[in-house]
């Protein structure tokens, strides 16, 4: 990845030099045209200026074409290496979990998602069917494959989707017990958020909020599509 960063930096530097050269060539062209207006020039001077103007014009066209090609190459290289970096991250997750979950979600997400609900998505609990409910009823809940599959399918249907994570704590017991359960549930939701970003989903597509519910028997994380 270091070599890719050096390559992109080199292309950016070359593109900057081409931009400077393009500006210089444009200045030379304007100067050449302005020289035609000077008085006292001989016919031979005008002939030489016309030749010089043609040559500068050709140089401007070549430089502009080179600049456009460099701009396209930089954008293409950045997109390629960004995708490969996301795939490597997804592969690292697969290695850590001992199973291959799938390709990066970055290749499935396009467009700008709608903003999260005003005031957070906690109000969606009990009001709308979530995409996924993850129940943390035991240590080391293996939820990542099911989560990846559900989010991947949602992005296939609508590539500009956003996702709202809501940690739902059991709303039973005294206030101290509820507060402890809420904190534990929020940590679970933060773990789910890390899993999604490791799968390649951009963090700005995901919101995080917390609530408690008497209907919840264990800590849960609800995932909603927007």
GROMACS .gro file of C-alpha atoms in nm, residues 5-199:
model
  195
    5UNK     CA    1   0.060   0.596  -0.201
    6UNK     CA    2   0.394   0.688  -0.362
    7UNK     CA    3   0.249   0.628  -0.709
    8UNK     CA    4  -0.056   0.848  -0.642
    9UNK     CA    5   0.167   1.120  -0.493
   10UNK     CA    6   0.389   1.107  -0.804
   11UNK     CA    7   0.086   1.134  -1.034
   12UNK     CA    8  -0.046   1.430  -0.831
   13UNK     CA    9   0.293   1.602  -0.852
   14UNK     CA   10   0.308   1.544  -1.228
   15UNK     CA   11  -0.047   1.675  -1.264
   16UNK     CA   12   0.049   1.989  -1.070
   17UNK     CA   13   0.350   2.046  -1.297
   18UNK     CA   14   0.133   1.997  -1.604
   19UNK     CA   15  -0.115   2.256  -1.470
   20UNK     CA   16   0.169   2.507  -1.420
   21UNK     CA   17   0.301   2.438  -1.770
   22UNK     CA   18  -0.049   2.477  -1.913
   23UNK     CA   19  -0.083   2.817  -1.745
   24UNK     CA   20   0.258   2.924  -1.880
   25UNK     CA   21   0.166   2.810  -2.233
   26UNK     CA   22  -0.162   3.005  -2.215
   27UNK     CA   23   0.033   3.314  -2.106
   28UNK     CA   24   0.277   3.272  -2.395
   29UNK     CA   25  -0.013   3.242  -2.639
   30UNK     CA   26  -0.173   3.562  -2.512
   31UNK     CA   27   0.163   3.741  -2.524
   32UNK     CA   28   0.221   3.629  -2.882
   33UNK     CA   29  -0.121   3.755  -2.991
   34UNK     CA   30  -0.068   4.083  -2.809
   35UNK     CA   31   0.265   4.133  -2.993
   36UNK     CA   32   0.075   4.156  -3.323
   37UNK     CA   33  -0.067   4.489  -3.201
   38UNK     CA   34   0.274   4.651  -3.159
   39UNK     CA   35   0.356   4.922  -3.414
   40UNK     CA   36   0.664   4.928  -3.627
   41UNK     CA   37   0.689   4.553  -3.689
   42UNK     CA   38   0.807   4.426  -4.025
   43UNK     CA   39   0.617   4.178  -4.239
   44UNK     CA   40   0.879   3.914  -4.158
   45UNK     CA   41   0.816   3.976  -3.786
   46UNK     CA   42   0.445   3.911  -3.835
   47UNK     CA   43   0.523   3.594  -4.029
   48UNK     CA   44   0.748   3.465  -3.751
   49UNK     CA   45   0.487   3.558  -3.490
   50UNK     CA   46   0.223   3.361  -3.684
   51UNK     CA   47   0.453   3.056  -3.688
   52UNK     CA   48   0.519   3.098  -3.315
   53UNK     CA   49   0.145   3.132  -3.245
   54UNK     CA   50   0.071   2.807  -3.429
   55UNK     CA   51   0.342   2.623  -3.237
   56UNK     CA   52   0.223   2.756  -2.902
   57UNK     CA   53  -0.135   2.663  -2.993
   58UNK     CA   54  -0.027   2.306  -3.064
   59UNK     CA   55   0.168   2.295  -2.738
   60UNK     CA   56  -0.137   2.417  -2.543
   61UNK     CA   57  -0.351   2.143  -2.698
   62UNK     CA   58  -0.093   1.874  -2.613
   63UNK     CA   59  -0.050   1.997  -2.255
   64UNK     CA   60  -0.427   2.019  -2.198
   65UNK     CA   61  -0.471   1.665  -2.331
   66UNK     CA   62  -0.191   1.543  -2.104
   67UNK     CA   63  -0.347   1.721  -1.807
   68UNK     CA   64  -0.687   1.559  -1.873
   69UNK     CA   65  -0.527   1.215  -1.902
   70UNK     CA   66  -0.333   1.267  -1.579
   71UNK     CA   67  -0.649   1.379  -1.397
   72UNK     CA   68  -0.829   1.066  -1.515
   73UNK     CA   69  -0.533   0.847  -1.416
   74UNK     CA   70  -0.518   0.999  -1.067
   75UNK     CA   71  -0.892   0.952  -1.010
   76UNK     CA   72  -0.882   0.597  -1.145
   77UNK     CA   73  -0.580   0.505  -0.932
   78UNK     CA   74  -0.734   0.654  -0.618
   79UNK     CA   75  -1.060   0.465  -0.674
   80UNK     CA   76  -0.875   0.141  -0.742
   81UNK     CA   77  -0.650   0.161  -0.437
   82UNK     CA   78  -0.940   0.272  -0.217
   83UNK     CA   79  -1.137  -0.034  -0.326
   84UNK     CA   80  -0.839  -0.264  -0.273
   85UNK     CA   81  -0.776  -0.116   0.072
   86UNK     CA   82  -1.139  -0.186   0.163
   87UNK     CA   83  -1.105  -0.543   0.033
   88UNK     CA   84  -0.791  -0.594   0.241
   89UNK     CA   85  -0.977  -0.468   0.547
   90UNK     CA   86  -1.261  -0.711   0.476
   91UNK     CA   87  -1.006  -0.991   0.434
   92UNK     CA   88  -0.850  -0.899   0.770
   93UNK     CA   89  -1.192  -0.930   0.932
   94UNK     CA   90  -1.231  -1.272   0.770
   95UNK     CA   91  -0.890  -1.380   0.903
   96UNK     CA   92  -0.974  -1.257   1.252
   97UNK     CA   93  -1.307  -1.442   1.248
   98UNK     CA   94  -1.176  -1.754   1.077
   99UNK     CA   95  -1.433  -1.725   0.796
  100UNK     CA   96  -1.475  -1.528   0.475
  101UNK     CA   97  -1.771  -1.292   0.508
  102UNK     CA   98  -1.765  -1.141   0.160
  103UNK     CA   99  -1.621  -0.856  -0.047
  104UNK     CA  100  -1.607  -0.501   0.080
  105UNK     CA  101  -1.937  -0.316   0.120
  106UNK     CA  102  -1.763  -0.009  -0.025
  107UNK     CA  103  -1.814  -0.152  -0.374
  108UNK     CA  104  -2.191  -0.168  -0.319
  109UNK     CA  105  -2.261   0.174  -0.166
  110UNK     CA  106  -2.314   0.468  -0.402
  111UNK     CA  107  -2.481   0.806  -0.377
  112UNK     CA  108  -2.564   1.017  -0.075
  113UNK     CA  109  -2.787   0.856   0.190
  114UNK     CA  110  -3.076   1.038   0.351
  115UNK     CA  111  -2.991   1.201   0.687
  116UNK     CA  112  -3.074   1.006   1.006
  117UNK     CA  113  -3.402   1.084   1.185
  118UNK     CA  114  -3.400   1.410   1.375
  119UNK     CA  115  -3.329   1.339   1.739
  120UNK     CA  116  -3.189   0.994   1.660
  121UNK     CA  117  -3.335   0.664   1.550
  122UNK     CA  118  -3.432   0.542   1.899
  123UNK     CA  119  -3.794   0.632   1.823
  124UNK     CA  120  -3.803   0.366   1.551
  125UNK     CA  121  -3.789   0.084   1.807
  126UNK     CA  122  -4.131  -0.080   1.821
  127UNK     CA  123  -4.258   0.143   1.540
  128UNK     CA  124  -4.079  -0.004   1.240
  129UNK     CA  125  -3.945  -0.343   1.142
  130UNK     CA  126  -3.564  -0.341   1.166
  131UNK     CA  127  -3.344  -0.494   0.899
  132UNK     CA  128  -3.159  -0.696   1.162
  133UNK     CA  129  -3.194  -0.759   1.536
  134UNK     CA  130  -2.878  -0.881   1.708
  135UNK     CA  131  -2.942  -1.028   2.054
  136UNK     CA  132  -2.640  -1.043   2.285
  137UNK     CA  133  -2.767  -1.329   2.498
  138UNK     CA  134  -2.428  -1.497   2.528
  139UNK     CA  135  -2.057  -1.408   2.494
  140UNK     CA  136  -1.906  -1.383   2.145
  141UNK     CA  137  -2.226  -1.367   1.945
  142UNK     CA  138  -2.144  -1.461   1.583
  143UNK     CA  139  -2.353  -1.199   1.403
  144UNK     CA  140  -2.117  -1.065   1.135
  145UNK     CA  141  -2.203  -1.302   0.848
  146UNK     CA  142  -2.579  -1.246   0.888
  147UNK     CA  143  -2.523  -0.871   0.927
  148UNK     CA  144  -2.303  -0.855   0.615
  149UNK     CA  145  -2.557  -1.050   0.409
  150UNK     CA  146  -2.849  -0.830   0.518
  151UNK     CA  147  -2.665  -0.499   0.463
  152UNK     CA  148  -2.522  -0.619   0.132
  153UNK     CA  149  -2.868  -0.709   0.002
  154UNK     CA  150  -3.007  -0.375   0.120
  155UNK     CA  151  -2.733  -0.193  -0.073
  156UNK     CA  152  -2.797  -0.404  -0.382
  157UNK     CA  153  -3.162  -0.295  -0.376
  158UNK     CA  154  -3.079   0.068  -0.296
  159UNK     CA  155  -2.710   0.166  -0.318
  160UNK     CA  156  -2.767   0.504  -0.149
  161UNK     CA  157  -2.901   0.346   0.172
  162UNK     CA  158  -2.794   0.462   0.516
  163UNK     CA  159  -2.819   0.257   0.834
  164UNK     CA  160  -2.925   0.348   1.187
  165UNK     CA  161  -2.801   0.137   1.480
  166UNK     CA  162  -3.003   0.149   1.800
  167UNK     CA  163  -2.878  -0.019   2.116
  168UNK     CA  164  -3.179  -0.145   2.311
  169UNK     CA  165  -3.121  -0.226   2.678
  170UNK     CA  166  -3.369  -0.414   2.901
  171UNK     CA  167  -3.576  -0.150   3.078
  172UNK     CA  168  -3.625  -0.347   3.400
  173UNK     CA  169  -3.477  -0.300   3.746
  174UNK     CA  170  -3.383   0.010   3.940
  175UNK     CA  171  -3.231   0.317   3.770
  176UNK     CA  172  -2.874   0.202   3.840
  177UNK     CA  173  -2.938  -0.138   3.680
  178UNK     CA  174  -3.099   0.024   3.377
  179UNK     CA  175  -2.801   0.263   3.341
  180UNK     CA  176  -2.554  -0.028   3.358
  181UNK     CA  177  -2.756  -0.226   3.102
  182UNK     CA  178  -2.775   0.080   2.875
  183UNK     CA  179  -2.397   0.127   2.885
  184UNK     CA  180  -2.336  -0.241   2.810
  185UNK     CA  181  -2.587  -0.230   2.524
  186UNK     CA  182  -2.424   0.080   2.378
  187UNK     CA  183  -2.084  -0.092   2.382
  188UNK     CA  184  -2.240  -0.377   2.186
  189UNK     CA  185  -2.375  -0.129   1.931
  190UNK     CA  186  -2.032   0.033   1.900
  191UNK     CA  187  -1.891  -0.313   1.826
  192UNK     CA  188  -2.152  -0.360   1.553
  193UNK     CA  189  -2.057  -0.020   1.410
  194UNK     CA  190  -1.689  -0.121   1.403
  195UNK     CA  191  -1.785  -0.443   1.226
  196UNK     CA  192  -1.971  -0.249   0.956
  197UNK     CA  193  -1.682  -0.010   0.897
  198UNK     CA  194  -1.441  -0.305   0.884
  199UNK     CA  195  -1.666  -0.455   0.617
   0.00000   0.00000   0.00000
